[in-house]
């Protein structure tokens, strides 16, 4: 494929130097060195993360309706009563009994929320509001715009059908009907349905708790980059991103690359109250990359140790603890997602490992997979999958520039990432699309 500019030419040349063929494994102890790691294929890594989350025994809690938003039902939502629970008027107009014309009942009409109205005699009509209880023996409701009142009588301007504009009791559901199964995401519409059905609380699976640990001595928290120091771009990004994935971020901490930082990392891995620890940096094999040694010391099991994807191949997924969450005789299961320290590589790790893990821990279904044709040729890695920021038009996924591992300029303008297979893609080829959480409606889709 012909690169479109010198930057892509340089990228192709750099990729061509890589001769590592990925292997399909990726499990084992946390002690593997750089030469002994087996990179998981990209799709296999995602499947492993999803399976890891679904293997943990879920917690449940009972919460008021507003607090259930974005969580998943842990119990079916059954109808507590008929809906509607009485015959109601679907329109503002007149309740009538029998054929017309009808004599207008003297006095006030029937309003929503009022006491049970008096029955209608045959040939009688009474004003009624939308949502009001239908009087006994009424046969229809006539909309105000479809009738006229004159001399104490009501005349219809068109034929009146028995039962028209009456919502009969139980039209939507009967008491005991299944409204939604367990596993349904609690959206704003679900809150409305639950309230209409008479619920004040729901039994749900709580959001997974996540603690973020940003590793590195070179990170500035304010001001411009200078003298070998760079701004911490991950702390401002990861918390909101993970929140949009449906998790609860309980804290973000920065740890140094010194022995004290490694000790703090070990303490977090072994004692954090989070369900998932997300670390950034330190997943490779450099002199201050502490994640692997710490996981080994903590007795963690590596589920994924490197992924055949660019950017982000040094990412990892590990598990500590034995038994399921809350199971007697075992320690609480905790997962560690190790993201690379480069910003776009960290985004790759979020979408590859963190998202499927967190969705499964929350009890949410995996997103449906879909594809879109790419506009223009896209260079590929000889062996690895590439994730490339794209803008979605009505017809194509349009790749963006500035997609190096340390760059955020491309993904900041993107709607999604396109999954580019090894050796690249031709213009018009269908590529799998990974929606970014803000472009796809956040945690309510």
Coordinates of C-alpha atoms in Angstrom, one line a residue:
X1 CA 0.0 0.0 0.0
X2 CA 1.2 3.4 -0.8
X3 CA 1.6 5.7 2.3
X4 CA -0.1 9.1 1.9
X5 CA 2.7 11.1 3.6
X6 CA 6.2 10.8 5.0
X7 CA 4.9 10.2 8.5
X8 CA 3.0 7.1 7.3
X9 CA 6.1 6.0 5.3
X10 CA 8.2 6.2 8.4
X11 CA 5.5 4.2 10.3
X12 CA 5.5 1.5 7.6
X13 CA 9.3 1.2 7.7
X14 CA 9.3 1.0 11.5
X15 CA 6.6 -1.7 11.4
X16 CA 8.4 -3.7 8.9
X17 CA 11.4 -4.0 11.3
X18 CA 9.2 -6.0 13.7
X19 CA 9.5 -9.7 13.0
X20 CA 7.8 -11.1 16.1
X21 CA 5.1 -13.5 15.3
X22 CA 2.4 -13.5 18.0
X23 CA 1.4 -16.7 19.7
X24 CA -2.0 -17.5 20.9
X25 CA -1.3 -18.1 24.6
X26 CA -0.9 -15.4 27.2
X27 CA -1.7 -17.3 30.5
X28 CA 0.7 -18.3 33.2
X29 CA 2.5 -16.9 36.2
X30 CA 3.4 -13.2 36.5
X31 CA 7.1 -13.9 36.2
X32 CA 7.5 -14.1 32.5
X33 CA 10.3 -11.9 31.0
X34 CA 10.2 -10.0 27.8
X35 CA 11.6 -12.9 25.9
X36 CA 9.2 -15.5 27.3
X37 CA 5.9 -13.7 26.9
X38 CA 3.4 -15.0 24.5
X39 CA 1.3 -12.2 23.1
X40 CA -2.4 -13.0 22.8
X41 CA -4.2 -12.3 19.5
X42 CA -6.4 -9.1 19.8
X43 CA -9.8 -10.8 19.7
X44 CA -8.6 -13.6 22.0
X45 CA -7.5 -11.0 24.5
X46 CA -10.9 -9.3 24.4
X47 CA -12.6 -12.7 24.9
X48 CA -10.3 -13.5 27.8
X49 CA -11.2 -10.3 29.5
X50 CA -14.9 -10.8 29.1
X51 CA -14.7 -14.3 30.4
X52 CA -12.7 -13.2 33.4
X53 CA -15.4 -10.7 34.3
X54 CA -18.2 -13.1 33.8
X55 CA -16.5 -15.7 36.0
X56 CA -16.7 -13.6 39.1
X57 CA -19.7 -14.2 41.3
X58 CA -21.8 -11.0 41.2
X59 CA -22.7 -8.8 44.1
X60 CA -26.2 -7.4 44.3
X61 CA -27.8 -4.6 46.3
X62 CA -31.2 -3.0 46.7
X63 CA -31.2 0.7 45.8
X64 CA -33.7 3.6 45.3
X65 CA -34.7 4.1 41.7
X66 CA -32.5 7.1 41.0
X67 CA -29.4 5.2 42.3
X68 CA -30.1 2.2 39.9
X69 CA -29.4 4.2 36.7
X70 CA -26.7 2.6 34.6
X71 CA -26.7 -0.6 36.7
X72 CA -28.0 -4.0 35.6
X73 CA -31.1 -5.7 37.0
X74 CA -30.2 -8.6 39.3
X75 CA -33.8 -9.8 39.5
X76 CA -36.6 -9.8 36.9
X77 CA -38.9 -6.7 36.8
X78 CA -42.3 -8.1 37.3
X79 CA -45.5 -6.1 37.1
X80 CA -46.8 -5.4 40.6
X81 CA -50.3 -4.5 39.3
X82 CA -52.2 -4.2 36.1
X83 CA -51.1 -1.3 33.9
X84 CA -53.1 0.8 33.7
X85 CA -54.7 -0.3 37.0
X86 CA -58.1 1.1 35.9
X87 CA -59.9 2.1 32.7
X88 CA -58.6 5.6 31.8
X89 CA -59.3 8.2 29.1
X90 CA -56.7 8.5 26.4
X91 CA -57.9 12.0 25.4
X92 CA -59.5 15.2 26.7
X93 CA -63.1 15.0 25.6
X94 CA -66.4 13.4 26.6
X95 CA -67.2 10.0 28.1
X96 CA -70.5 8.8 26.7
X97 CA -72.8 5.9 27.2
X98 CA -74.8 4.3 24.4
X99 CA -75.7 5.9 21.1
X100 CA -76.0 9.7 20.7
X101 CA -76.9 12.4 20.8
X102 CA -76.2 12.5 24.6
X103 CA -77.5 14.6 27.4
X104 CA -74.8 16.5 29.1
X105 CA -74.5 15.8 32.8
X106 CA -74.7 18.9 34.9
X107 CA -71.8 19.8 37.2
X108 CA -68.1 19.4 36.8
X109 CA -66.3 16.9 34.7
X110 CA -64.1 13.9 35.6
X111 CA -60.4 14.9 36.2
X112 CA -57.3 12.8 36.5
X113 CA -56.7 11.8 40.1
X114 CA -60.2 12.5 41.3
X115 CA -62.4 10.0 43.2
X116 CA -64.4 7.3 41.4
X117 CA -67.0 9.0 39.2
X118 CA -70.6 8.3 39.2
X119 CA -71.8 5.7 36.6
X120 CA -73.2 7.0 33.3
X121 CA -76.8 6.4 32.4
X122 CA -77.6 5.3 28.8
X123 CA -77.6 8.4 26.6
X124 CA -75.5 10.5 29.0
X125 CA -72.2 12.3 28.5
X126 CA -69.7 13.9 30.9
X127 CA -66.5 15.9 30.3
X128 CA -63.4 13.9 31.0
X129 CA -59.6 14.7 31.1
X130 CA -56.8 12.6 29.8
X131 CA -55.8 10.0 32.4
X132 CA -59.1 10.3 34.3
X133 CA -60.9 7.2 35.4
X134 CA -63.7 6.1 33.0
X135 CA -67.2 6.2 34.6
X136 CA -68.9 2.8 34.9
X137 CA -71.1 1.9 31.9
X138 CA -69.3 4.4 29.6
X139 CA -68.9 3.0 26.1
X140 CA -66.5 5.4 24.5
X141 CA -64.6 8.7 24.7
X142 CA -65.1 11.4 22.1
X143 CA -62.3 13.8 21.6
X144 CA -63.2 17.4 22.1
X145 CA -62.4 18.3 18.5
X146 CA -64.7 15.6 17.2
X147 CA -68.0 16.8 18.8
X148 CA -70.0 19.9 19.7
X149 CA -72.3 20.8 22.6
X150 CA -75.6 22.6 22.0
X151 CA -78.7 23.1 24.2
X152 CA -77.5 20.7 26.8
X153 CA -76.8 17.9 24.3
X154 CA -73.6 16.5 22.8
X155 CA -73.5 15.7 19.1
X156 CA -70.7 13.7 17.4
X157 CA -69.2 14.9 14.1
X158 CA -68.2 11.4 13.1
X159 CA -69.1 7.8 13.9
X160 CA -68.4 6.7 17.5
X161 CA -66.9 3.2 18.0
X162 CA -67.4 1.3 21.2
X163 CA -64.2 1.5 23.3
X164 CA -62.6 4.3 21.3
X165 CA -60.0 6.4 23.2
X166 CA -60.3 4.3 26.3
X167 CA -57.2 2.6 27.7
X168 CA -58.6 -0.5 29.3
X169 CA -57.2 -1.9 32.5
X170 CA -54.3 -4.2 31.9
X171 CA -53.7 -2.9 28.3
X172 CA -49.9 -2.7 28.9
X173 CA -49.5 -5.6 31.3
X174 CA -51.3 -7.8 33.9
X175 CA -50.1 -8.2 37.5
X176 CA -47.2 -10.7 37.6
X177 CA -46.2 -10.2 33.9
X178 CA -42.5 -10.1 33.2
X179 CA -41.7 -6.6 32.2
X180 CA -37.9 -7.0 31.9
X181 CA -35.6 -9.9 32.6
X182 CA -32.6 -9.9 34.9
X183 CA -29.6 -8.6 33.1
X184 CA -31.4 -5.7 31.6
X185 CA -29.5 -2.3 31.8
X186 CA -31.3 0.3 33.9
X187 CA -31.8 3.2 31.5
X188 CA -33.9 6.3 32.1
X189 CA -36.8 4.5 30.3
X190 CA -36.5 1.5 32.6
X191 CA -36.6 3.9 35.6
X192 CA -39.9 5.3 34.2
X193 CA -41.3 1.8 33.6
X194 CA -40.4 0.7 37.1
X195 CA -41.9 3.8 38.7
X196 CA -45.1 3.3 36.6
X197 CA -45.2 -0.3 37.8
X198 CA -45.1 0.8 41.4
X199 CA -41.4 0.2 42.3
X200 CA -39.6 2.4 44.8
X201 CA -36.4 0.3 44.8
X202 CA -34.6 -2.1 42.4
X203 CA -32.3 -5.1 43.0
X204 CA -29.3 -4.5 40.8
X205 CA -25.6 -5.3 40.3
X206 CA -23.5 -2.4 41.5
X207 CA -21.0 -0.8 39.2
X208 CA -17.5 -2.4 39.4
X209 CA -15.2 -0.3 41.6
X210 CA -12.0 0.9 39.9
X211 CA -8.9 2.4 41.3
X212 CA -6.5 4.1 38.9
X213 CA -2.7 4.1 39.5
X214 CA -0.6 6.3 37.3
X215 CA 3.0 5.3 37.4
X216 CA 6.0 7.4 36.5
X217 CA 8.5 10.0 37.7
X218 CA 8.4 12.1 34.5
X219 CA 4.8 13.3 34.9
X220 CA 3.8 16.9 35.6
X221 CA 0.4 17.7 37.1
X222 CA 0.3 21.4 36.0
X223 CA 2.0 23.7 33.5
X224 CA 3.8 23.2 30.3
X225 CA 6.1 20.2 29.5
X226 CA 9.7 21.1 30.0
X227 CA 13.2 19.7 30.7
X228 CA 12.3 16.0 30.0
X229 CA 9.1 16.2 32.0
X230 CA 5.7 15.6 30.3
X231 CA 2.2 16.4 31.4
X232 CA 0.1 13.6 32.9
X233 CA -2.5 13.2 30.2
X234 CA -3.8 9.9 31.6
X235 CA -5.2 11.0 35.0
X236 CA -7.6 13.6 33.5
X237 CA -8.7 11.1 30.8
X238 CA -9.0 7.7 32.4
X239 CA -11.4 8.5 35.2
X240 CA -14.1 10.0 33.0
X241 CA -13.5 7.4 30.3
X242 CA -13.9 4.5 32.8
X243 CA -17.0 6.2 34.3
X244 CA -18.5 6.2 30.8
X245 CA -17.9 2.5 30.6
X246 CA -20.3 2.0 33.5
X247 CA -17.8 1.6 36.4
X248 CA -17.3 3.6 39.6
X249 CA -13.9 5.2 39.9
X250 CA -13.1 5.2 43.7
X251 CA -9.7 7.0 43.3
X252 CA -6.8 8.0 41.2
X253 CA -3.3 8.0 42.6
X254 CA 0.2 8.8 41.1
X255 CA 3.0 6.5 42.1
X256 CA 6.7 7.0 41.5
X257 CA 9.1 4.6 39.7
X258 CA 11.2 4.2 42.9
X259 CA 11.1 1.4 45.4
X260 CA 8.5 3.3 47.5
X261 CA 6.3 3.4 44.4
X262 CA 6.7 -0.3 43.8
X263 CA 5.8 -1.0 47.5
X264 CA 2.7 1.2 47.2
X265 CA 1.7 -0.7 44.0
X266 CA 2.1 -4.0 45.8
X267 CA 0.0 -2.8 48.7
X268 CA -2.7 -1.6 46.3
X269 CA -2.7 -4.9 44.4
X270 CA -3.1 -6.9 47.6
X271 CA -5.4 -4.7 49.7
X272 CA -7.4 -2.3 47.5
X273 CA -11.1 -2.3 47.9
X274 CA -11.5 -1.9 44.2
X275 CA -12.7 -4.8 42.0
X276 CA -10.3 -3.6 39.3
X277 CA -7.0 -1.8 39.5
X278 CA -6.0 0.0 36.3
X279 CA -2.3 0.9 36.1
X280 CA -0.5 2.9 33.5
X281 CA 3.1 2.4 32.5
X282 CA 5.5 -0.1 33.9
X283 CA 4.2 -3.1 31.9
X284 CA 7.3 -3.5 29.7
X285 CA 10.8 -4.7 30.7
X286 CA 12.7 -1.6 31.5
X287 CA 14.8 -1.0 34.6
X288 CA 11.9 0.8 36.4
X289 CA 9.0 -1.2 35.1
X290 CA 7.6 -2.7 38.3
X291 CA 4.3 -4.1 37.3
X292 CA 5.4 -7.7 36.5
X293 CA 7.6 -8.1 39.5
X294 CA 4.9 -6.7 41.8
X295 CA 2.3 -9.1 40.3
X296 CA 4.7 -12.0 40.7
X297 CA 5.3 -11.0 44.4
X298 CA 1.5 -10.8 44.9
X299 CA 1.0 -14.3 43.5
X300 CA -1.2 -12.9 40.7
X301 CA -2.2 -15.1 37.7
X302 CA -1.5 -13.5 34.3
X303 CA -4.5 -14.0 32.1
X304 CA -3.1 -11.8 29.2
X305 CA 0.5 -10.8 29.0
X306 CA 1.0 -8.8 25.9
X307 CA -1.5 -8.4 23.0
X308 CA -0.7 -8.5 19.3
X309 CA -2.1 -5.0 18.7
X310 CA -0.6 -1.6 17.8
X311 CA -0.5 0.6 19.7
X312 CA -0.5 -0.9 23.1
X313 CA 1.0 -4.4 22.8
X314 CA 2.6 -4.4 26.3
X315 CA -0.8 -4.3 28.0
X316 CA -1.7 -7.1 30.5
X317 CA -4.6 -8.5 32.5
X318 CA -4.0 -10.3 35.8
X319 CA -6.1 -11.8 38.6
X320 CA -5.5 -12.0 42.3
X321 CA -7.4 -13.8 45.0
X322 CA -9.1 -17.3 45.1
X323 CA -12.7 -18.1 44.9
X324 CA -15.5 -15.9 43.7
X325 CA -16.4 -12.5 45.2
X326 CA -18.1 -13.1 48.5
X327 CA -17.4 -16.8 48.5
X328 CA -16.5 -18.3 51.9
X329 CA -13.1 -19.9 52.0
X330 CA -11.6 -17.8 49.3
X331 CA -10.1 -14.3 49.1
X332 CA -11.8 -11.7 47.1
X333 CA -11.1 -11.8 43.4
X334 CA -9.5 -8.6 42.1
X335 CA -8.3 -7.9 38.5
X336 CA -5.4 -5.7 37.4
X337 CA -5.5 -4.1 33.9
X338 CA -2.0 -2.9 33.1
X339 CA -2.1 -0.2 30.4
X340 CA 1.0 1.1 28.6
X341 CA 2.1 4.6 29.5
X342 CA 1.8 6.2 26.1
X343 CA -1.7 7.8 25.9
X344 CA -3.0 6.3 22.7
X345 CA -1.6 2.9 23.6
X346 CA -3.5 3.3 26.9
X347 CA -6.7 3.9 25.0
X348 CA -6.0 0.8 23.0
X349 CA -5.7 -1.1 26.3
X350 CA -8.9 0.4 27.6
X351 CA -10.9 -0.8 24.6
X352 CA -9.1 -4.2 24.3
X353 CA -9.1 -5.3 28.0
X354 CA -10.8 -2.9 30.4
X355 CA -14.1 -2.4 28.5
X356 CA -15.0 -6.1 28.0
X357 CA -13.8 -6.9 31.6
X358 CA -15.9 -4.1 33.2
X359 CA -19.0 -4.8 31.1
X360 CA -18.9 -8.4 32.2
X361 CA -18.3 -7.5 35.9
X362 CA -21.3 -5.2 35.6
X363 CA -23.4 -7.9 34.1
X364 CA -23.8 -6.0 30.9
X365 CA -24.0 -7.6 27.5
X366 CA -21.1 -7.2 25.1
X367 CA -21.7 -4.5 22.4
X368 CA -22.9 -5.8 19.1
X369 CA -20.1 -6.0 16.5
X370 CA -20.5 -4.0 13.3
X371 CA -18.3 -3.0 10.4
X372 CA -18.0 0.0 8.1
X373 CA -16.1 0.4 4.8
X374 CA -12.8 2.4 5.2
X375 CA -12.1 5.4 3.0
X376 CA -8.6 5.0 1.6
X377 CA -5.9 2.4 2.0
X378 CA -4.7 1.9 5.6
X379 CA -1.2 0.6 6.3
X380 CA -0.9 -2.5 8.5
X381 CA 1.5 -4.1 10.8
X382 CA 3.1 -7.3 9.4
X383 CA 1.7 -9.5 12.2
X384 CA -0.4 -7.4 14.6
X385 CA -3.8 -5.8 14.6
X386 CA -3.9 -2.0 14.4
X387 CA -6.4 0.3 16.1
X388 CA -6.8 3.5 14.1
X389 CA -8.9 6.5 15.1
X390 CA -11.6 7.2 12.6
X391 CA -14.4 9.7 11.9
X392 CA -17.7 8.0 10.8
X393 CA -19.5 9.6 7.9
X394 CA -22.7 8.4 6.4
X395 CA -20.9 6.0 4.1
X396 CA -17.3 5.5 5.4
X397 CA -14.9 5.3 8.3
X398 CA -12.4 8.0 7.6
X399 CA -8.9 7.4 9.2
X400 CA -7.4 10.3 11.0
X401 CA -3.8 11.4 11.2
X402 CA -1.8 11.7 14.5
X403 CA -2.3 8.1 15.6
X404 CA 1.2 7.4 17.1
X405 CA 1.3 5.6 20.5
X406 CA 2.0 8.9 22.3
X407 CA -0.5 11.0 20.4
X408 CA -4.1 11.9 21.5
X409 CA -4.8 14.5 18.7
X410 CA -6.3 11.9 16.5
X411 CA -8.5 10.1 19.0
X412 CA -9.7 13.4 20.5
X413 CA -11.3 14.1 17.1
X414 CA -12.5 10.6 16.5
X415 CA -15.9 8.8 16.7
X416 CA -14.4 5.4 17.0
X417 CA -11.4 3.2 16.3
X418 CA -11.2 0.9 13.3
X419 CA -9.7 -2.5 13.7
X420 CA -7.1 -3.0 10.9
X421 CA -6.0 -6.6 10.3
X422 CA -2.3 -7.5 9.9
X423 CA -0.9 -6.3 6.6
X424 CA -3.5 -3.5 6.3
X425 CA -6.7 -2.8 4.5
X426 CA -7.7 -1.6 1.1
X427 CA -10.0 1.3 0.4
X428 CA -13.6 0.1 0.7
X429 CA -12.8 -2.9 2.9
X430 CA -15.2 -3.5 5.7
X431 CA -13.5 -3.1 9.1
X432 CA -14.8 -3.7 12.6
X433 CA -15.6 -0.5 14.4
X434 CA -15.1 0.2 18.1
X435 CA -17.3 3.1 19.2
X436 CA -15.9 5.5 21.7
X437 CA -18.1 5.7 24.7
X438 CA -19.1 9.3 24.3
X439 CA -19.9 8.8 20.6
X440 CA -22.2 5.8 21.3
X441 CA -24.3 7.2 24.2
X442 CA -22.1 6.3 27.2
X443 CA -23.3 3.6 29.6
X444 CA -27.0 3.7 28.6
X445 CA -26.6 1.8 25.3

